[in-house]
Amino acid sequence: MTNQEPAIAFDKERASSYDETFARLAPIRDALHLLIRQIFSELPTDANILCVGVGTGAEMIYLAQNFPQWRFTAVEPASEMLDICRRKAEEYGISSRCTFHQGYLDSLPTSNSFHAATCLLVSHFMMQEGERSNFFRQIAARLHPNAYLVSSDLTCDMETLEYQSLLEVWLRMLKFSQVPAAEIEKIRSSYGQNVALLSPQKVESIITKGGFDSPTLFYQALLIRAWYSKRTP
């Protein structure tokens, strides 16, 4: 994340309702977390994990519960979202292992101290490819050589019939999650305007240009795709 206003502002109202709004879609999140656990399972027992754009902290809390000696740095520019993340960490008894950084990556010291990083549904908010590659370079600069990155985004070539088909089911899923119709329309209209839906091949190229090995696609749920890769030595 560079030092800019996010395309979607997570104000107090949106932040407080975020988890509840998407509660019915939890199986998508849970399956992704399960796979991340397996990808990270061979990290050191005292691994240090960077969670970029952590939101309300779902992946951080899941990993902390499963790896009781790991430490985490939660980076989130939206103070309201980070406040919820901090409260949840306290509720789950993991706050002593967490550092909370309210801001963007460019204000987080470069230390090469992290064994892995998560970046879930974040980089698609960056409309310029150069900015997006630089975002991944900033993550890479804070990782050990060969450290893992797990990244997920909304992605599809918007000029294809595949996109139109997946979009139809995606919007149906948001309706199932009881997202208000007006909000669903805002979400739909943001694609290509405030949310950069690029082809999977283009996203993989951007990650590689950011300092990582060729990413491996390991998960897809409609428009969501997730990759793992390693920082180049």
JSON list of N, CA and C in Angstrom, two decimals, residues 26-73:
[
{"chain": "A", "resi": 26, "resn": "ALA", "atom": "N", "xyz": [-18.45, -16.93, 4.67]},
{"chain": "A", "resi": 26, "resn": "ALA", "atom": "CA", "xyz": [-17.32, -17.41, 5.46]},
{"chain": "A", "resi": 26, "resn": "ALA", "atom": "C", "xyz": [-16.68, -18.68, 4.91]},
{"chain": "A", "resi": 27, "resn": "PRO", "atom": "N", "xyz": [-17.42, -19.61, 4.30]},
{"chain": "A", "resi": 27, "resn": "PRO", "atom": "CA", "xyz": [-16.77, -20.81, 3.76]},
{"chain": "A", "resi": 27, "resn": "PRO", "atom": "C", "xyz": [-15.68, -20.50, 2.73]},
{"chain": "A", "resi": 28, "resn": "ILE", "atom": "N", "xyz": [-15.84, -19.43, 1.95]},
{"chain": "A", "resi": 28, "resn": "ILE", "atom": "CA", "xyz": [-14.82, -19.03, 0.99]},
{"chain": "A", "resi": 28, "resn": "ILE", "atom": "C", "xyz": [-13.55, -18.62, 1.74]},
{"chain": "A", "resi": 29, "resn": "ARG", "atom": "N", "xyz": [-13.72, -17.79, 2.75]},
{"chain": "A", "resi": 29, "resn": "ARG", "atom": "CA", "xyz": [-12.59, -17.34, 3.57]},
{"chain": "A", "resi": 29, "resn": "ARG", "atom": "C", "xyz": [-11.94, -18.50, 4.28]},
{"chain": "A", "resi": 30, "resn": "ASP", "atom": "N", "xyz": [-12.74, -19.38, 4.86]},
{"chain": "A", "resi": 30, "resn": "ASP", "atom": "CA", "xyz": [-12.20, -20.48, 5.66]},
{"chain": "A", "resi": 30, "resn": "ASP", "atom": "C", "xyz": [-11.39, -21.44, 4.81]},
{"chain": "A", "resi": 31, "resn": "ALA", "atom": "N", "xyz": [-11.85, -21.72, 3.60]},
{"chain": "A", "resi": 31, "resn": "ALA", "atom": "CA", "xyz": [-11.09, -22.61, 2.71]},
{"chain": "A", "resi": 31, "resn": "ALA", "atom": "C", "xyz": [-9.75, -21.98, 2.34]},
{"chain": "A", "resi": 32, "resn": "LEU", "atom": "N", "xyz": [-9.74, -20.68, 2.09]},
{"chain": "A", "resi": 32, "resn": "LEU", "atom": "CA", "xyz": [-8.49, -19.99, 1.77]},
{"chain": "A", "resi": 32, "resn": "LEU", "atom": "C", "xyz": [-7.53, -20.05, 2.95]},
{"chain": "A", "resi": 33, "resn": "HIS", "atom": "N", "xyz": [-8.04, -19.80, 4.15]},
{"chain": "A", "resi": 33, "resn": "HIS", "atom": "CA", "xyz": [-7.19, -19.84, 5.34]},
{"chain": "A", "resi": 33, "resn": "HIS", "atom": "C", "xyz": [-6.60, -21.23, 5.56]},
{"chain": "A", "resi": 34, "resn": "LEU", "atom": "N", "xyz": [-7.39, -22.27, 5.34]},
{"chain": "A", "resi": 34, "resn": "LEU", "atom": "CA", "xyz": [-6.90, -23.63, 5.50]},
{"chain": "A", "resi": 34, "resn": "LEU", "atom": "C", "xyz": [-5.73, -23.90, 4.57]},
{"chain": "A", "resi": 35, "resn": "LEU", "atom": "N", "xyz": [-5.82, -23.44, 3.33]},
{"chain": "A", "resi": 35, "resn": "LEU", "atom": "CA", "xyz": [-4.74, -23.66, 2.37]},
{"chain": "A", "resi": 35, "resn": "LEU", "atom": "C", "xyz": [-3.51, -22.83, 2.72]},
{"chain": "A", "resi": 36, "resn": "ILE", "atom": "N", "xyz": [-3.72, -21.60, 3.20]},
{"chain": "A", "resi": 36, "resn": "ILE", "atom": "CA", "xyz": [-2.58, -20.79, 3.63]},
{"chain": "A", "resi": 36, "resn": "ILE", "atom": "C", "xyz": [-1.85, -21.49, 4.77]},
{"chain": "A", "resi": 37, "resn": "ARG", "atom": "N", "xyz": [-2.60, -22.07, 5.66]},
{"chain": "A", "resi": 37, "resn": "ARG", "atom": "CA", "xyz": [-1.97, -22.81, 6.78]},
{"chain": "A", "resi": 37, "resn": "ARG", "atom": "C", "xyz": [-1.03, -23.88, 6.25]},
{"chain": "A", "resi": 38, "resn": "GLN", "atom": "N", "xyz": [-1.45, -24.60, 5.21]},
{"chain": "A", "resi": 38, "resn": "GLN", "atom": "CA", "xyz": [-0.61, -25.67, 4.67]},
{"chain": "A", "resi": 38, "resn": "GLN", "atom": "C", "xyz": [0.62, -25.09, 3.96]},
{"chain": "A", "resi": 39, "resn": "ILE", "atom": "N", "xyz": [0.45, -24.01, 3.24]},
{"chain": "A", "resi": 39, "resn": "ILE", "atom": "CA", "xyz": [1.58, -23.38, 2.55]},
{"chain": "A", "resi": 39, "resn": "ILE", "atom": "C", "xyz": [2.63, -22.92, 3.55]},
{"chain": "A", "resi": 40, "resn": "PHE", "atom": "N", "xyz": [2.18, -22.36, 4.67]},
{"chain": "A", "resi": 40, "resn": "PHE", "atom": "CA", "xyz": [3.09, -21.82, 5.68]},
{"chain": "A", "resi": 40, "resn": "PHE", "atom": "C", "xyz": [3.55, -22.85, 6.71]},
{"chain": "A", "resi": 41, "resn": "SER", "atom": "N", "xyz": [3.09, -24.08, 6.59]},
{"chain": "A", "resi": 41, "resn": "SER", "atom": "CA", "xyz": [3.26, -25.04, 7.69]},
{"chain": "A", "resi": 41, "resn": "SER", "atom": "C", "xyz": [4.71, -25.39, 7.99]},
{"chain": "A", "resi": 42, "resn": "GLU", "atom": "N", "xyz": [5.63, -25.18, 7.05]},
{"chain": "A", "resi": 42, "resn": "GLU", "atom": "CA", "xyz": [7.03, -25.52, 7.29]},
{"chain": "A", "resi": 42, "resn": "GLU", "atom": "C", "xyz": [7.86, -24.31, 7.72]},
{"chain": "A", "resi": 43, "resn": "LEU", "atom": "N", "xyz": [7.23, -23.21, 8.02]},
{"chain": "A", "resi": 43, "resn": "LEU", "atom": "CA", "xyz": [7.96, -22.04, 8.53]},
{"chain": "A", "resi": 43, "resn": "LEU", "atom": "C", "xyz": [8.49, -22.34, 9.94]},
{"chain": "A", "resi": 44, "resn": "PRO", "atom": "N", "xyz": [9.48, -21.57, 10.40]},
{"chain": "A", "resi": 44, "resn": "PRO", "atom": "CA", "xyz": [10.00, -21.78, 11.76]},
{"chain": "A", "resi": 44, "resn": "PRO", "atom": "C", "xyz": [8.92, -21.65, 12.82]},
{"chain": "A", "resi": 45, "resn": "THR", "atom": "N", "xyz": [9.12, -22.32, 13.93]},
{"chain": "A", "resi": 45, "resn": "THR", "atom": "CA", "xyz": [8.12, -22.28, 15.00]},
{"chain": "A", "resi": 45, "resn": "THR", "atom": "C", "xyz": [7.97, -20.88, 15.59]},
{"chain": "A", "resi": 46, "resn": "ASP", "atom": "N", "xyz": [8.99, -20.03, 15.42]},
{"chain": "A", "resi": 46, "resn": "ASP", "atom": "CA", "xyz": [8.91, -18.66, 15.92]},
{"chain": "A", "resi": 46, "resn": "ASP", "atom": "C", "xyz": [8.83, -17.65, 14.78]},
{"chain": "A", "resi": 47, "resn": "ALA", "atom": "N", "xyz": [8.17, -18.04, 13.69]},
{"chain": "A", "resi": 47, "resn": "ALA", "atom": "CA", "xyz": [8.11, -17.21, 12.48]},
{"chain": "A", "resi": 47, "resn": "ALA", "atom": "C", "xyz": [7.47, -15.85, 12.77]},
{"chain": "A", "resi": 48, "resn": "ASN", "atom": "N", "xyz": [7.89, -14.88, 11.98]},
{"chain": "A", "resi": 48, "resn": "ASN", "atom": "CA", "xyz": [7.38, -13.51, 12.04]},
{"chain": "A", "resi": 48, "resn": "ASN", "atom": "C", "xyz": [6.61, -13.25, 10.75]},
{"chain": "A", "resi": 49, "resn": "ILE", "atom": "N", "xyz": [5.32, -12.95, 10.86]},
{"chain": "A", "resi": 49, "resn": "ILE", "atom": "CA", "xyz": [4.43, -12.87, 9.70]},
{"chain": "A", "resi": 49, "resn": "ILE", "atom": "C", "xyz": [3.95, -11.44, 9.50]},
{"chain": "A", "resi": 50, "resn": "LEU", "atom": "N", "xyz": [4.01, -10.97, 8.26]},
{"chain": "A", "resi": 50, "resn": "LEU", "atom": "CA", "xyz": [3.52, -9.65, 7.88]},
{"chain": "A", "resi": 50, "resn": "LEU", "atom": "C", "xyz": [2.15, -9.80, 7.24]},
{"chain": "A", "resi": 51, "resn": "CYS", "atom": "N", "xyz": [1.14, -9.14, 7.79]},
{"chain": "A", "resi": 51, "resn": "CYS", "atom": "CA", "xyz": [-0.22, -9.18, 7.24]},
{"chain": "A", "resi": 51, "resn": "CYS", "atom": "C", "xyz": [-0.55, -7.80, 6.69]},
{"chain": "A", "resi": 52, "resn": "VAL", "atom": "N", "xyz": [-0.55, -7.68, 5.38]},
{"chain": "A", "resi": 52, "resn": "VAL", "atom": "CA", "xyz": [-0.71, -6.39, 4.71]},
{"chain": "A", "resi": 52, "resn": "VAL", "atom": "C", "xyz": [-2.17, -6.17, 4.35]},
{"chain": "A", "resi": 53, "resn": "GLY", "atom": "N", "xyz": [-2.71, -5.02, 4.77]},
{"chain": "A", "resi": 53, "resn": "GLY", "atom": "CA", "xyz": [-4.14, -4.77, 4.55]},
{"chain": "A", "resi": 53, "resn": "GLY", "atom": "C", "xyz": [-4.96, -5.76, 5.34]},
{"chain": "A", "resi": 54, "resn": "VAL", "atom": "N", "xyz": [-4.65, -5.87, 6.62]},
{"chain": "A", "resi": 54, "resn": "VAL", "atom": "CA", "xyz": [-5.19, -6.95, 7.45]},
{"chain": "A", "resi": 54, "resn": "VAL", "atom": "C", "xyz": [-6.68, -6.81, 7.71]},
{"chain": "A", "resi": 55, "resn": "GLY", "atom": "N", "xyz": [-7.25, -5.63, 7.51]},
{"chain": "A", "resi": 55, "resn": "GLY", "atom": "CA", "xyz": [-8.68, -5.46, 7.75]},
{"chain": "A", "resi": 55, "resn": "GLY", "atom": "C", "xyz": [-9.05, -5.73, 9.20]},
{"chain": "A", "resi": 56, "resn": "THR", "atom": "N", "xyz": [-10.04, -6.58, 9.41]},
{"chain": "A", "resi": 56, "resn": "THR", "atom": "CA", "xyz": [-10.46, -6.90, 10.77]},
{"chain": "A", "resi": 56, "resn": "THR", "atom": "C", "xyz": [-9.69, -8.09, 11.35]},
{"chain": "A", "resi": 57, "resn": "GLY", "atom": "N", "xyz": [-8.71, -8.60, 10.62]},
{"chain": "A", "resi": 57, "resn": "GLY", "atom": "CA", "xyz": [-7.75, -9.53, 11.20]},
{"chain": "A", "resi": 57, "resn": "GLY", "atom": "C", "xyz": [-8.05, -11.01, 11.05]},
{"chain": "A", "resi": 58, "resn": "ALA", "atom": "N", "xyz": [-8.92, -11.41, 10.13]},
{"chain": "A", "resi": 58, "resn": "ALA", "atom": "CA", "xyz": [-9.36, -12.80, 10.07]},
{"chain": "A", "resi": 58, "resn": "ALA", "atom": "C", "xyz": [-8.21, -13.77, 9.86]},
{"chain": "A", "resi": 59, "resn": "GLU", "atom": "N", "xyz": [-7.34, -13.52, 8.85]},
{"chain": "A", "resi": 59, "resn": "GLU", "atom": "CA", "xyz": [-6.28, -14.50, 8.59]},
{"chain": "A", "resi": 59, "resn": "GLU", "atom": "C", "xyz": [-5.24, -14.48, 9.69]},
{"chain": "A", "resi": 60, "resn": "MET", "atom": "N", "xyz": [-4.98, -13.32, 10.29]},
{"chain": "A", "resi": 60, "resn": "MET", "atom": "CA", "xyz": [-4.01, -13.23, 11.36]},
{"chain": "A", "resi": 60, "resn": "MET", "atom": "C", "xyz": [-4.47, -14.03, 12.57]},
{"chain": "A", "resi": 61, "resn": "ILE", "atom": "N", "xyz": [-5.73, -13.90, 12.95]},
{"chain": "A", "resi": 61, "resn": "ILE", "atom": "CA", "xyz": [-6.25, -14.62, 14.11]},
{"chain": "A", "resi": 61, "resn": "ILE", "atom": "C", "xyz": [-6.24, -16.12, 13.85]},
{"chain": "A", "resi": 62, "resn": "TYR", "atom": "N", "xyz": [-6.62, -16.52, 12.63]},
{"chain": "A", "resi": 62, "resn": "TYR", "atom": "CA", "xyz": [-6.61, -17.95, 12.30]},
{"chain": "A", "resi": 62, "resn": "TYR", "atom": "C", "xyz": [-5.21, -18.53, 12.42]},
{"chain": "A", "resi": 63, "resn": "LEU", "atom": "N", "xyz": [-4.23, -17.86, 11.83]},
{"chain": "A", "resi": 63, "resn": "LEU", "atom": "CA", "xyz": [-2.86, -18.37, 11.87]},
{"chain": "A", "resi": 63, "resn": "LEU", "atom": "C", "xyz": [-2.31, -18.35, 13.30]},
{"chain": "A", "resi": 64, "resn": "ALA", "atom": "N", "xyz": [-2.62, -17.31, 14.06]},
{"chain": "A", "resi": 64, "resn": "ALA", "atom": "CA", "xyz": [-2.14, -17.21, 15.43]},
{"chain": "A", "resi": 64, "resn": "ALA", "atom": "C", "xyz": [-2.68, -18.35, 16.30]},
{"chain": "A", "resi": 65, "resn": "GLN", "atom": "N", "xyz": [-3.92, -18.74, 16.05]},
{"chain": "A", "resi": 65, "resn": "GLN", "atom": "CA", "xyz": [-4.50, -19.84, 16.82]},
{"chain": "A", "resi": 65, "resn": "GLN", "atom": "C", "xyz": [-3.85, -21.18, 16.49]},
{"chain": "A", "resi": 66, "resn": "ASN", "atom": "N", "xyz": [-3.39, -21.33, 15.26]},
{"chain": "A", "resi": 66, "resn": "ASN", "atom": "CA", "xyz": [-2.82, -22.59, 14.82]},
{"chain": "A", "resi": 66, "resn": "ASN", "atom": "C", "xyz": [-1.31, -22.68, 15.00]},
{"chain": "A", "resi": 67, "resn": "PHE", "atom": "N", "xyz": [-0.66, -21.53, 15.16]},
{"chain": "A", "resi": 67, "resn": "PHE", "atom": "CA", "xyz": [0.79, -21.50, 15.35]},
{"chain": "A", "resi": 67, "resn": "PHE", "atom": "C", "xyz": [1.09, -20.60, 16.55]},
{"chain": "A", "resi": 68, "resn": "PRO", "atom": "N", "xyz": [1.06, -21.18, 17.75]},
{"chain": "A", "resi": 68, "resn": "PRO", "atom": "CA", "xyz": [1.04, -20.37, 18.99]},
{"chain": "A", "resi": 68, "resn": "PRO", "atom": "C", "xyz": [2.31, -19.62, 19.32]},
{"chain": "A", "resi": 69, "resn": "GLN", "atom": "N", "xyz": [3.39, -19.81, 18.56]},
{"chain": "A", "resi": 69, "resn": "GLN", "atom": "CA", "xyz": [4.61, -19.05, 18.84]},
{"chain": "A", "resi": 69, "resn": "GLN", "atom": "C", "xyz": [4.91, -18.02, 17.74]},
{"chain": "A", "resi": 70, "resn": "TRP", "atom": "N", "xyz": [4.11, -17.98, 16.72]},
{"chain": "A", "resi": 70, "resn": "TRP", "atom": "CA", "xyz": [4.34, -17.00, 15.67]},
{"chain": "A", "resi": 70, "resn": "TRP", "atom": "C", "xyz": [4.00, -15.60, 16.15]},
{"chain": "A", "resi": 71, "resn": "ARG", "atom": "N", "xyz": [4.69, -14.62, 15.57]},
{"chain": "A", "resi": 71, "resn": "ARG", "atom": "CA", "xyz": [4.40, -13.21, 15.83]},
{"chain": "A", "resi": 71, "resn": "ARG", "atom": "C", "xyz": [3.92, -12.56, 14.54]},
{"chain": "A", "resi": 72, "resn": "PHE", "atom": "N", "xyz": [3.15, -11.49, 14.69]},
{"chain": "A", "resi": 72, "resn": "PHE", "atom": "CA", "xyz": [2.47, -10.88, 13.55]},
{"chain": "A", "resi": 72, "resn": "PHE", "atom": "C", "xyz": [2.61, -9.37, 13.58]},
{"chain": "A", "resi": 73, "resn": "THR", "atom": "N", "xyz": [2.76, -8.79, 12.40]},
{"chain": "A", "resi": 73, "resn": "THR", "atom": "CA", "xyz": [2.65, -7.34, 12.24]},
{"chain": "A", "resi": 73, "resn": "THR", "atom": "C", "xyz": [1.48, -7.07, 11.31]}
]
